[in-house]
Coordinates of C-alpha atoms and ligand atoms in Angstrom, one line a residue:
X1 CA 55.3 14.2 -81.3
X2 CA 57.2 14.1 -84.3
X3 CA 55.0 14.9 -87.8
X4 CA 56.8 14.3 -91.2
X5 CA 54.4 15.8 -93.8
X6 CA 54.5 14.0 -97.5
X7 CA 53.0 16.4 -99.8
X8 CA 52.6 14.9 -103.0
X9 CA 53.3 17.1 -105.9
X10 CA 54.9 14.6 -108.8
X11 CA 51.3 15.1 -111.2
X12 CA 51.2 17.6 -114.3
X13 CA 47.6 18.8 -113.9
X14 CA 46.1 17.7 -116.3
X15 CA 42.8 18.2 -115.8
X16 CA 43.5 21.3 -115.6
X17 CA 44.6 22.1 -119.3
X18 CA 47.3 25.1 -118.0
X19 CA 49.5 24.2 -120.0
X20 CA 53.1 23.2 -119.4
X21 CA 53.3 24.6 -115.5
X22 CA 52.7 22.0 -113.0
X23 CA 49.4 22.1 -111.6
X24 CA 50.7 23.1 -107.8
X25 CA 52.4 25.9 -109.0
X26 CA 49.3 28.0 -110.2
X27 CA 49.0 30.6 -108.2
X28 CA 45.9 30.9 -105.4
X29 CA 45.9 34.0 -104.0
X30 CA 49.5 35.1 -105.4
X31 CA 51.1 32.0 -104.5
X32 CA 51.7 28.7 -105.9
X33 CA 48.7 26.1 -104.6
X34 CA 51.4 23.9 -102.8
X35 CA 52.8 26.9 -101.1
X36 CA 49.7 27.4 -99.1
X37 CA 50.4 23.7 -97.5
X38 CA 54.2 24.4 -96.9
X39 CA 53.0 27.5 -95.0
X40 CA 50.7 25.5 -92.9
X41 CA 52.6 22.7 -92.0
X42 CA 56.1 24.7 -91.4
X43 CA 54.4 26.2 -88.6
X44 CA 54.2 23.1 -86.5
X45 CA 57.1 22.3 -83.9
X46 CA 59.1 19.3 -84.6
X47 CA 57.5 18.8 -87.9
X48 CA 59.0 17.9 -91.2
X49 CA 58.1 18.0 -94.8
X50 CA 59.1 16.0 -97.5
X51 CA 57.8 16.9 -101.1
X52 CA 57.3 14.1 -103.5
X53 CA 57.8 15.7 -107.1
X54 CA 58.3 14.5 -110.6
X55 CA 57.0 16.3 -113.6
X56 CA 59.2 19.4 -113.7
X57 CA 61.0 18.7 -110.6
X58 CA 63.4 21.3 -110.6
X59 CA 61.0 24.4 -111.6
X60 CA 59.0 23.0 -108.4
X61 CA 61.9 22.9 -106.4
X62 CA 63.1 26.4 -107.2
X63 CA 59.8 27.8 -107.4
X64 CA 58.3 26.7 -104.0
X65 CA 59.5 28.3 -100.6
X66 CA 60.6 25.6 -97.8
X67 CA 62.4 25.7 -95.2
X68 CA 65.5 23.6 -93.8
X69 CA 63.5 20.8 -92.2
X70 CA 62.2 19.6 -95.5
X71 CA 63.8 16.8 -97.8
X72 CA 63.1 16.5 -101.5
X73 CA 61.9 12.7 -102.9
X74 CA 62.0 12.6 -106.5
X75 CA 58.6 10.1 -108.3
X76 CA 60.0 9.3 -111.5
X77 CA 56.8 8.4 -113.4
X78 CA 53.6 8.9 -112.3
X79 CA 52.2 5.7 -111.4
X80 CA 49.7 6.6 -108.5
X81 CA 50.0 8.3 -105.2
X82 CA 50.5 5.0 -103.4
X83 CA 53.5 5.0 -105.4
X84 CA 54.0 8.3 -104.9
X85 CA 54.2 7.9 -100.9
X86 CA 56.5 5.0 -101.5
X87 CA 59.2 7.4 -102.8
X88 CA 59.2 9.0 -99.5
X89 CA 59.1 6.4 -97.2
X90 CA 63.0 6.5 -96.9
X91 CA 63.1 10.1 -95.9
X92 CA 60.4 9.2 -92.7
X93 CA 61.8 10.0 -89.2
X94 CA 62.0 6.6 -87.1
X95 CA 58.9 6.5 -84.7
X96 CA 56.9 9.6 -86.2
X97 CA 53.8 9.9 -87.7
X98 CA 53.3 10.4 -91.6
X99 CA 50.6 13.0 -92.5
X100 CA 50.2 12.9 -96.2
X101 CA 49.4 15.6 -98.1
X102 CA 48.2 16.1 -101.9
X103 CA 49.7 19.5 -103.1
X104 CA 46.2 20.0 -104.8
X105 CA 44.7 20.3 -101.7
X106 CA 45.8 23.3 -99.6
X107 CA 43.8 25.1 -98.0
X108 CA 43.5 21.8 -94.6
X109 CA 44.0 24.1 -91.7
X110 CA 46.9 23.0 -88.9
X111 CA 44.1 22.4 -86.1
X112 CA 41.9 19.9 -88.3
X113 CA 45.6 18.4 -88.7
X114 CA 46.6 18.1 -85.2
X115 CA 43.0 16.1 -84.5
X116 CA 43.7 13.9 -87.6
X117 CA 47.1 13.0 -85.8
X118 CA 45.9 12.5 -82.5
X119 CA 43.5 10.0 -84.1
X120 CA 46.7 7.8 -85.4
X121 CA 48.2 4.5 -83.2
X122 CA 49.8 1.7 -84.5
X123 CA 46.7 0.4 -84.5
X124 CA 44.5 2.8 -86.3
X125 CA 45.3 5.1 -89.3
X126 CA 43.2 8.5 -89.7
X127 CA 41.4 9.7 -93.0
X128 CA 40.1 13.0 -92.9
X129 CA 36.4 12.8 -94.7
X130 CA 33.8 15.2 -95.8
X131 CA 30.1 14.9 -96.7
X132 CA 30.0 17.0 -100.3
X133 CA 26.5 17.7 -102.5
X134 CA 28.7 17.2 -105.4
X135 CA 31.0 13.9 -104.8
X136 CA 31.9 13.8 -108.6
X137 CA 36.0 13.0 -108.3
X138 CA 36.3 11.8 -105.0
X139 CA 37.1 8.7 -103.4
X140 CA 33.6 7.6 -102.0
X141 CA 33.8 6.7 -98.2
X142 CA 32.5 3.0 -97.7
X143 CA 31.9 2.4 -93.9
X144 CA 32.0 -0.8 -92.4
X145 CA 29.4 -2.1 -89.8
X146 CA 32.0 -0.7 -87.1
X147 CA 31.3 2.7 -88.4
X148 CA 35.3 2.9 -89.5
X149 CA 36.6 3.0 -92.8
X150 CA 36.0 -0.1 -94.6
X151 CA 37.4 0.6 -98.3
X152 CA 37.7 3.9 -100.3
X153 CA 36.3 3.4 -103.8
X154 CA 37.9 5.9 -106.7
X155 CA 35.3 7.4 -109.3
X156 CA 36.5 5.4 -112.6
X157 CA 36.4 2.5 -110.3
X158 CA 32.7 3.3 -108.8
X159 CA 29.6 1.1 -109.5
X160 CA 26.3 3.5 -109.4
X161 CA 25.7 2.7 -105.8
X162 CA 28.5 3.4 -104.5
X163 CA 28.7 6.7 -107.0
X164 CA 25.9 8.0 -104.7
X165 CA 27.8 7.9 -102.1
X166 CA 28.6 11.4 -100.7
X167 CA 31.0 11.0 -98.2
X168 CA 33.9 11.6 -99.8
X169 CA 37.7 10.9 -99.5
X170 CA 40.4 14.1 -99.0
X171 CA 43.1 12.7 -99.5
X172 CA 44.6 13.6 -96.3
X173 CA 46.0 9.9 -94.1
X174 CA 47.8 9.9 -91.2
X175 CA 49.9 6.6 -90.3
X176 CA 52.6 5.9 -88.5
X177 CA 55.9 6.1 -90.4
X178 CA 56.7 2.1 -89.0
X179 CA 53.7 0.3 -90.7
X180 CA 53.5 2.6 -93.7
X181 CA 56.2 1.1 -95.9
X182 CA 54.9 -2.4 -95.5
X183 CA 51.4 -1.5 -95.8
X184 CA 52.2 0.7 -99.0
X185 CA 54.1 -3.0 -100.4
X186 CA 51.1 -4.5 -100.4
X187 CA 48.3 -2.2 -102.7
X188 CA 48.7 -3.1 -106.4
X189 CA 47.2 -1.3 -109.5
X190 CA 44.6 -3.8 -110.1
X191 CA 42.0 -0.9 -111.3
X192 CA 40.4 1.1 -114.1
X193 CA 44.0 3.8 -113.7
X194 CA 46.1 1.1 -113.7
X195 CA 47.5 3.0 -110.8
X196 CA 48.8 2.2 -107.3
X197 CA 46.0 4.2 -105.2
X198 CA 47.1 5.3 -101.7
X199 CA 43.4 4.8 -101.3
X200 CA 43.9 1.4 -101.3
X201 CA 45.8 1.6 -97.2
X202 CA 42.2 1.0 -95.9
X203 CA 41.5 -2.5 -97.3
X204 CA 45.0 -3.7 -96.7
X205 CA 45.0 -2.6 -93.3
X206 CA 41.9 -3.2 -92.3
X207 CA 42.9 -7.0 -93.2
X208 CA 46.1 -6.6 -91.4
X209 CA 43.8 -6.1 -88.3
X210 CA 44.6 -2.1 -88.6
X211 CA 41.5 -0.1 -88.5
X212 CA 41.0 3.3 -90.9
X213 CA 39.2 6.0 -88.3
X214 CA 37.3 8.8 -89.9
X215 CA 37.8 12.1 -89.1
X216 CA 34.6 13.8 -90.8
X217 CA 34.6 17.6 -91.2
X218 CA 31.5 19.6 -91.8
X219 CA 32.3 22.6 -93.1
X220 CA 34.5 21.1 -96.2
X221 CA 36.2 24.0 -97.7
X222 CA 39.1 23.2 -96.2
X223 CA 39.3 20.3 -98.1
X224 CA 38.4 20.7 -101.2
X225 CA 41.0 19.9 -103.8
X226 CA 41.9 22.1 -107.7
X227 CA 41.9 19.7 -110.4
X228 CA 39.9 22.0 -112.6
X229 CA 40.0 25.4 -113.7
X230 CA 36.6 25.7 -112.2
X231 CA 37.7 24.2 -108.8
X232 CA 40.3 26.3 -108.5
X233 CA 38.3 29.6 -109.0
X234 CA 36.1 28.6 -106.7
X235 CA 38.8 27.7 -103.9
X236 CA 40.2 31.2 -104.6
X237 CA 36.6 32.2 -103.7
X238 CA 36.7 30.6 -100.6
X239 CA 39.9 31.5 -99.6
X240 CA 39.2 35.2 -100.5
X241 CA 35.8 35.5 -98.5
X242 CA 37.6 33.2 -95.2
X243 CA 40.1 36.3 -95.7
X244 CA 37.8 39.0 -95.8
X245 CA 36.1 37.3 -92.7
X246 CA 38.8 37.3 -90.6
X247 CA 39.7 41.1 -91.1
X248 CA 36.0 41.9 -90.2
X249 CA 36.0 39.7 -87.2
X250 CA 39.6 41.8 -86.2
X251 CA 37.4 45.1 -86.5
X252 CA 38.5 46.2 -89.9
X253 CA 35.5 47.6 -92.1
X254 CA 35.4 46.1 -94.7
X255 CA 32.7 47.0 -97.4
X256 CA 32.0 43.9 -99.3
X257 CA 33.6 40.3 -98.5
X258 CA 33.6 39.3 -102.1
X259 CA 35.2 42.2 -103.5
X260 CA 38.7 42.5 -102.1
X261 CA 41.4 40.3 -102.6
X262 CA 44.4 39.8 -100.5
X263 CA 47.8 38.1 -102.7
X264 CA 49.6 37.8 -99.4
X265 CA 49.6 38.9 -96.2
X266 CA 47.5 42.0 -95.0
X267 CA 47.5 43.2 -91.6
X268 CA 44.8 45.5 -90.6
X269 CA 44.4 48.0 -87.5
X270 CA 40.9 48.2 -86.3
X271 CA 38.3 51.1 -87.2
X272 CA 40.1 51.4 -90.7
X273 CA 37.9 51.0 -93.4
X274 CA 38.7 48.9 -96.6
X275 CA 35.9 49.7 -99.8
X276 CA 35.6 47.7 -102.5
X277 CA 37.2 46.1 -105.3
X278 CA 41.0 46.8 -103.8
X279 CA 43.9 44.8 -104.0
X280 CA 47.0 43.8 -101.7
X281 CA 49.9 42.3 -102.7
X282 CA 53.1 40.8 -101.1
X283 CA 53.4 42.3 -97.6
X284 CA 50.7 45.0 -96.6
X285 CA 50.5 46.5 -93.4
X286 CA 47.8 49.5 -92.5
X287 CA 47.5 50.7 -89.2
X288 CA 44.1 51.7 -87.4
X289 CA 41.2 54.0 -88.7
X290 CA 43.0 54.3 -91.9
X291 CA 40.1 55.1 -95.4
X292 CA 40.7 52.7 -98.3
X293 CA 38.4 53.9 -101.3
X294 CA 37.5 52.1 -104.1
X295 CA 39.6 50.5 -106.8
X296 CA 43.2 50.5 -105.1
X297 CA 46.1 48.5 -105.8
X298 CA 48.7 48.3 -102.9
X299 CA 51.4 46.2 -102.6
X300 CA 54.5 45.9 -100.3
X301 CA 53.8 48.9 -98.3
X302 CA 52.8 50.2 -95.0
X303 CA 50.0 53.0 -95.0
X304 CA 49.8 54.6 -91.1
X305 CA 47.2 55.4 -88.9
X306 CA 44.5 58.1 -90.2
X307 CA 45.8 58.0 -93.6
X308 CA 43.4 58.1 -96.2
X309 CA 44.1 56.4 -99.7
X310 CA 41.2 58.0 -101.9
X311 CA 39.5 56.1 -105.2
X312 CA 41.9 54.7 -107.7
X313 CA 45.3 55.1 -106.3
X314 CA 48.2 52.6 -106.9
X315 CA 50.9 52.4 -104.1
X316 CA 53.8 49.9 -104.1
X317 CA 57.2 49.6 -102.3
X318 CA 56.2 52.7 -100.4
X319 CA 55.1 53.9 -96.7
X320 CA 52.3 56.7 -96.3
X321 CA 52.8 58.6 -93.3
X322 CA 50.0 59.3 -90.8
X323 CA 47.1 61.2 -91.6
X324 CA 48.4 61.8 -95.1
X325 CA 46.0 61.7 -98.2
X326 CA 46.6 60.1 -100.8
X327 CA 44.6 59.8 -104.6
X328 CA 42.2 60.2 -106.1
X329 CA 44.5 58.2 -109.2
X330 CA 47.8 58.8 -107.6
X331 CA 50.5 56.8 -107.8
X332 CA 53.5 56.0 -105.1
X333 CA 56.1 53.8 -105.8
X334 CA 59.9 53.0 -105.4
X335 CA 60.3 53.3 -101.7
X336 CA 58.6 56.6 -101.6
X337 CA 58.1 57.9 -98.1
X338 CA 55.2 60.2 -96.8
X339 CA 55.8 62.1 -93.6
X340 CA 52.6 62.6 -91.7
X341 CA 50.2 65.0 -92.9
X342 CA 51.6 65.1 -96.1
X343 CA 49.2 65.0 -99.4
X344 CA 49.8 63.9 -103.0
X345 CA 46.4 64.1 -104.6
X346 CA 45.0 63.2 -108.6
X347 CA 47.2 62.4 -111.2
X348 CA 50.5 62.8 -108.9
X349 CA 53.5 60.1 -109.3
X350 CA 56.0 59.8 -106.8
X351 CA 58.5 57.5 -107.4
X352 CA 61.9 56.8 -104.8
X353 CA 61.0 60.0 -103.2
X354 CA 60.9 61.6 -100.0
X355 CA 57.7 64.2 -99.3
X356 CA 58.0 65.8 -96.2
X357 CA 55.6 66.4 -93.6
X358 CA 52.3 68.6 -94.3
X359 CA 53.7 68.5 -98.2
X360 CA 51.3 68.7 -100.7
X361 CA 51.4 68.3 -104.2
X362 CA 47.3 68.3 -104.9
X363 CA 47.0 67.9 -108.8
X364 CA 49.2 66.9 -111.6
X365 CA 52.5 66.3 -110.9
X366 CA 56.1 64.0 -110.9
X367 CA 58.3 63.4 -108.3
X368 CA 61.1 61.4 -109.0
X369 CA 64.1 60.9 -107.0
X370 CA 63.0 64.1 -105.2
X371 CA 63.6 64.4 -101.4
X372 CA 60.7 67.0 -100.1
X373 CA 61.3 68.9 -96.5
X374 CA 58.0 69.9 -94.5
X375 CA 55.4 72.5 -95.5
X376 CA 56.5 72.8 -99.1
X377 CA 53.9 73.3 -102.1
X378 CA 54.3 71.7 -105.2
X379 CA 51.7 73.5 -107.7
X380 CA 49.8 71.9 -110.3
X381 CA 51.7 70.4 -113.4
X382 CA 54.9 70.2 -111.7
X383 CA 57.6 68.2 -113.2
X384 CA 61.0 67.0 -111.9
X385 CA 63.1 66.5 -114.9
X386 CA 65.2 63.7 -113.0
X387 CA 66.6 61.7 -115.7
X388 CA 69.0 63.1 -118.6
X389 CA 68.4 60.1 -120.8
X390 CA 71.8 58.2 -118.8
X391 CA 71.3 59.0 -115.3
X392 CA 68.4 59.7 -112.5
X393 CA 69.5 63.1 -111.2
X394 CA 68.3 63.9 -107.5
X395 CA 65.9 67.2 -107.0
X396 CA 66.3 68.6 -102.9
X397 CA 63.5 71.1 -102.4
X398 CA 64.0 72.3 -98.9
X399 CA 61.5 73.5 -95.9
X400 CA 59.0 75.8 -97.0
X401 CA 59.6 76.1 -100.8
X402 CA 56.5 77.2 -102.6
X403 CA 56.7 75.8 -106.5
X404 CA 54.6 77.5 -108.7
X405 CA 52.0 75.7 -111.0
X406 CA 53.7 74.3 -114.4
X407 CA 56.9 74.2 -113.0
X408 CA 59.9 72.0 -114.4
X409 CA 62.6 71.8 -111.9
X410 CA 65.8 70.0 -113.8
X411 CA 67.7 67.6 -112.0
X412 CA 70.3 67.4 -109.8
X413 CA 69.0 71.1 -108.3
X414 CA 68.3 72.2 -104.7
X415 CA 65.4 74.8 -104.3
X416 CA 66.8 76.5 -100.8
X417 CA 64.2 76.8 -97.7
X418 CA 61.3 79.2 -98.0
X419 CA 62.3 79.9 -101.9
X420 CA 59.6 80.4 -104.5
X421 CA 59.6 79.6 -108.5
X422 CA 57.5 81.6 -110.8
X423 CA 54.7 79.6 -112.5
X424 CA 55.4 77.9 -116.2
X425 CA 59.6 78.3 -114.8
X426 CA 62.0 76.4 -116.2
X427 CA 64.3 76.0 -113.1
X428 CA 67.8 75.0 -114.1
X429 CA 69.8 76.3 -111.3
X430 CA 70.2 76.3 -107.5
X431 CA 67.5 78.5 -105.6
X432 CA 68.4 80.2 -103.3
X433 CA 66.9 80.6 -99.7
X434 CA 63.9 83.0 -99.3
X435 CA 64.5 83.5 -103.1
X436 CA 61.7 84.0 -106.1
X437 CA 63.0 82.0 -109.3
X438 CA 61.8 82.7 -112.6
X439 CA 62.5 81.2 -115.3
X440 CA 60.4 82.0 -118.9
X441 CA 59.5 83.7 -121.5
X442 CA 58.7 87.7 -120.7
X443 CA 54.8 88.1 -121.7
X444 CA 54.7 90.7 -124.4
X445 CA 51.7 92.2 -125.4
X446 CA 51.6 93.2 -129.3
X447 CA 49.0 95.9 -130.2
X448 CA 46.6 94.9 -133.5
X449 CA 44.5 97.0 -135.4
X450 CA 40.3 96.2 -134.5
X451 CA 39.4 93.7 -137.2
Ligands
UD1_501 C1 42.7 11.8 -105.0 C2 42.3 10.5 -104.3 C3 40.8 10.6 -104.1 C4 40.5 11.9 -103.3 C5 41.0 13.1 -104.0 C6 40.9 14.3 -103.0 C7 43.7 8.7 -105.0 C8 43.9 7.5 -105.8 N1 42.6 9.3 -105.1 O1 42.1 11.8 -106.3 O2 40.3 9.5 -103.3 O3 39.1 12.0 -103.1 O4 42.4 12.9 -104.3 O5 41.3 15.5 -103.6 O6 44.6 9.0 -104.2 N2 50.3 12.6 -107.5 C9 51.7 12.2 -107.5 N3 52.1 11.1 -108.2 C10 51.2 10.3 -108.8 C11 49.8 10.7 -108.8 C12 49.4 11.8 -108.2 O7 52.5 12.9 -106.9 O8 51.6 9.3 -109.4 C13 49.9 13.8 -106.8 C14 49.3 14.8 -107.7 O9 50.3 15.7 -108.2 C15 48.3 15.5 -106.8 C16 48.0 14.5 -105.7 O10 49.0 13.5 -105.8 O11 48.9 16.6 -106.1 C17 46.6 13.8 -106.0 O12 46.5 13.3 -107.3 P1 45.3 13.5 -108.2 O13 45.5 12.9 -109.5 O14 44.9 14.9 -108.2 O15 44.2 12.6 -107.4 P2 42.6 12.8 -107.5 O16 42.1 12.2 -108.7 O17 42.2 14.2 -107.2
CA502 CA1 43.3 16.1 -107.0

């Protein structure tokens, strides 16, 4: 069957008092709100999307991700999200069904989707529902004796009874794309907004002999919508814990549901262990029985199986080899690549880098553009001078090497297989193989007469 998706997106937000960025471009989770939808519905076969937007339409446009199936409509003013709708209606595939959307409410999984459109004929229109404690907001759900939908009545527009009501409206309607043009002609903004409600659908077609079927959903986090700071913590909450849920039902450990958060997409191999208060960002991918310890931030990168990332450690744009340790307080960045075994431990920065395998650099040290072969030692308080104030210079320290504590090795150099470098060296020049560099200050020791 053929889905066009309207997800309305023209409003500012301003309940929300952010400010100048439209409301569906706050980020949840690292992306914008409205993202989260476009990610959902993109997934479905034969699906469309068209995005209603208004209030800075272009920063929406160039700020959200969609793909080619999706057609732009543009809502001028802001005169209700009947209105709204009505600005895509031109854009709706002949003989599909029109699932609208509100970009505020993101987090509606596919599958409650899929039942809401199986509930849709040209005789019946679908509103997804939910029962809430807290109904303040919400269109309240008015059911006719027939049990369907007999009106949806807005907040401003509520009288007390019907404020008690606490099944609640998501915003989320499926019709087919045939009668939704004509029904949308007939809802005016006779109300307390002054606004053309979509709301409105169920009493005109429920006179035009079209019923409105409820599709109710118990657990309502998936439908819960941002329209104030408040909400949108807590939906960040909820999508943070449903998150952490999953990982743990995928047999990853993880030590506390509420205390990790995940800005993007984190795949986990099983038996690895995740402790708290980390973060992931962009694209993160660790593979099984691997230890996260406390207070990590890791972002774009890959860490293998075995590897251990100890407390504190910061890791971005970089791969950590299997069974390498990495941390306490390290930090990897700039494509950096660990070879298995390899270790950089507290206080070490490694930034566009290559360590080799069973390399370890355990305390103190930099890096940078510094290509590593296997077995070397890098000594405490190490150094690569690789920039001369104009360019990154490249360091090559081969197979072996041994680099004594309090090193500074000055870029672009090559310390040759199984050479060594006395400690406190400044090393200038080439090393070569199986050689001992030293480079300081001879130690002289002045006599003095007894005080
Ligand atoms: C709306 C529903 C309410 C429902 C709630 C669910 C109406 C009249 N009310 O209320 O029944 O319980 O959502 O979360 O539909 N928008 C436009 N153009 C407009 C107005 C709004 O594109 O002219 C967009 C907004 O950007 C937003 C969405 O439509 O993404 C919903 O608008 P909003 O003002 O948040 O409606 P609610 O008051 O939450
Ligand atoms: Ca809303």
């Amino acid at each position: 069957m053929k889905v066009d998706f309207v997800v309305l997106a023209a409003g500012k937000g301003k309940r929300m008092g952010q400010g100048d960025l439209p409301k569906v471009l706050l980020p949840l989770a690292g992306r914008p709100i409205a993202q989260h939808l476009l990610d959902t519905v993109s997934s479905m076969k034969e699906s469309a999307v068209r995005m209603v937007v208004g209030y800075k339409a272009s920063q929406v446009r160039s700020s959200l991700k969609v793909k080619r199936n999706t057609k732009w409509a543009t809502q001028k003013n802001q005169l209700g999200t009947a209105h709204a709708v009505k600005q895509a209606v031109p854009y709706l595939r002949k003989g599909s069904v029109a699932v609208i959307l509100y970009g505020d409410v993101p987090l509606v999984s596919l599958k409650t989707l899929k039942s809401l459109i199986r509930v849709t004929t040209p005789k019946s229109i679908g509103v997804l529902t939910f029962q809430t404690e807290n109904p303040k907001g919400y269109g309240r759900i008015i059911r006719g004796d027939d049990k369907n939908i007999a009106a949806i009545v807005e907040e401003k527009d509520a009288s007390l009874a019907e404020k008690a009501i606490t099944e609640v409206n998501s915003g989320i309607i499926s019709v087919q794309s045939s009668i939704l043009g004509p029904l949308l002609d007939k809802i005016n903004n006779k109300n307390a907004a002054k606004e053309y409600y979509l709301t409105d659908i169920v009493s005109v077609a429920t006179k035009e002999g079209i019923s409105a079927i409820p599709l109710r959903l118990d657990n309502a986090n998936e439908l819960l919508g941002a329209n104030t700071p408040l909400e949108l913590h807590n939906l960040e909450r909820i999508y943070q814990e449903s998150q952490a849920n999953k990982l743990i039902e995928g047999g990853v450990n993880v030590a506390d549901a509420s205390r990790i958060d995940i800005r993007g997409a984190l795949m986990a191999g099983k038996g690895s262990f995740i402790d708290i208060n980390n973060i992931f960002e962009g694209d993160v991918e660790i593979g099984k029985a691997v230890k996260i310890g406390p207070n990590c931030f890791i972002k774009n990168s890959k860490i293998m199986e075995g590897a251990v990332i100890k407390p504190n450690t910061v890791i971005e744009d970089s791969i950590v080899g299997p069974n390498s340790k990495v941390g306490p307080f390290a930090r990897i960045r700039g494509g950096t690549k660990l070879d298995a075994s390899s270790e950089l431990g507290n206080f070490v920065e490694a930034n566009r880098s290559q360590v080799g395998a069973l390399t370890k650099a355990k305390h103190l040290a930099y890096l940078g553009d510094t290509t590593t072969g296997a077995s070397v030692n890098i000594g405490a308080g190490t150094i690569t001078c690789n920039y001369d104030g104009k360019n990154k210079n490249k360091t090559k320290i081969e197979d072996g090497v041994f680099v004594g504590s309090n090193t500074s090795i000055v870029a672009p150099i090559t310390l040759s297989e199984g050479s060594y470098t006395g400690a406190g060296s400044v090393i200038t020049k080439n090393v070569p193989k199986h050689s001992l560099a030293i480079g300081r200050a001879k130690q002289s020791n002045i006599k003095r007469k007894k005080n």
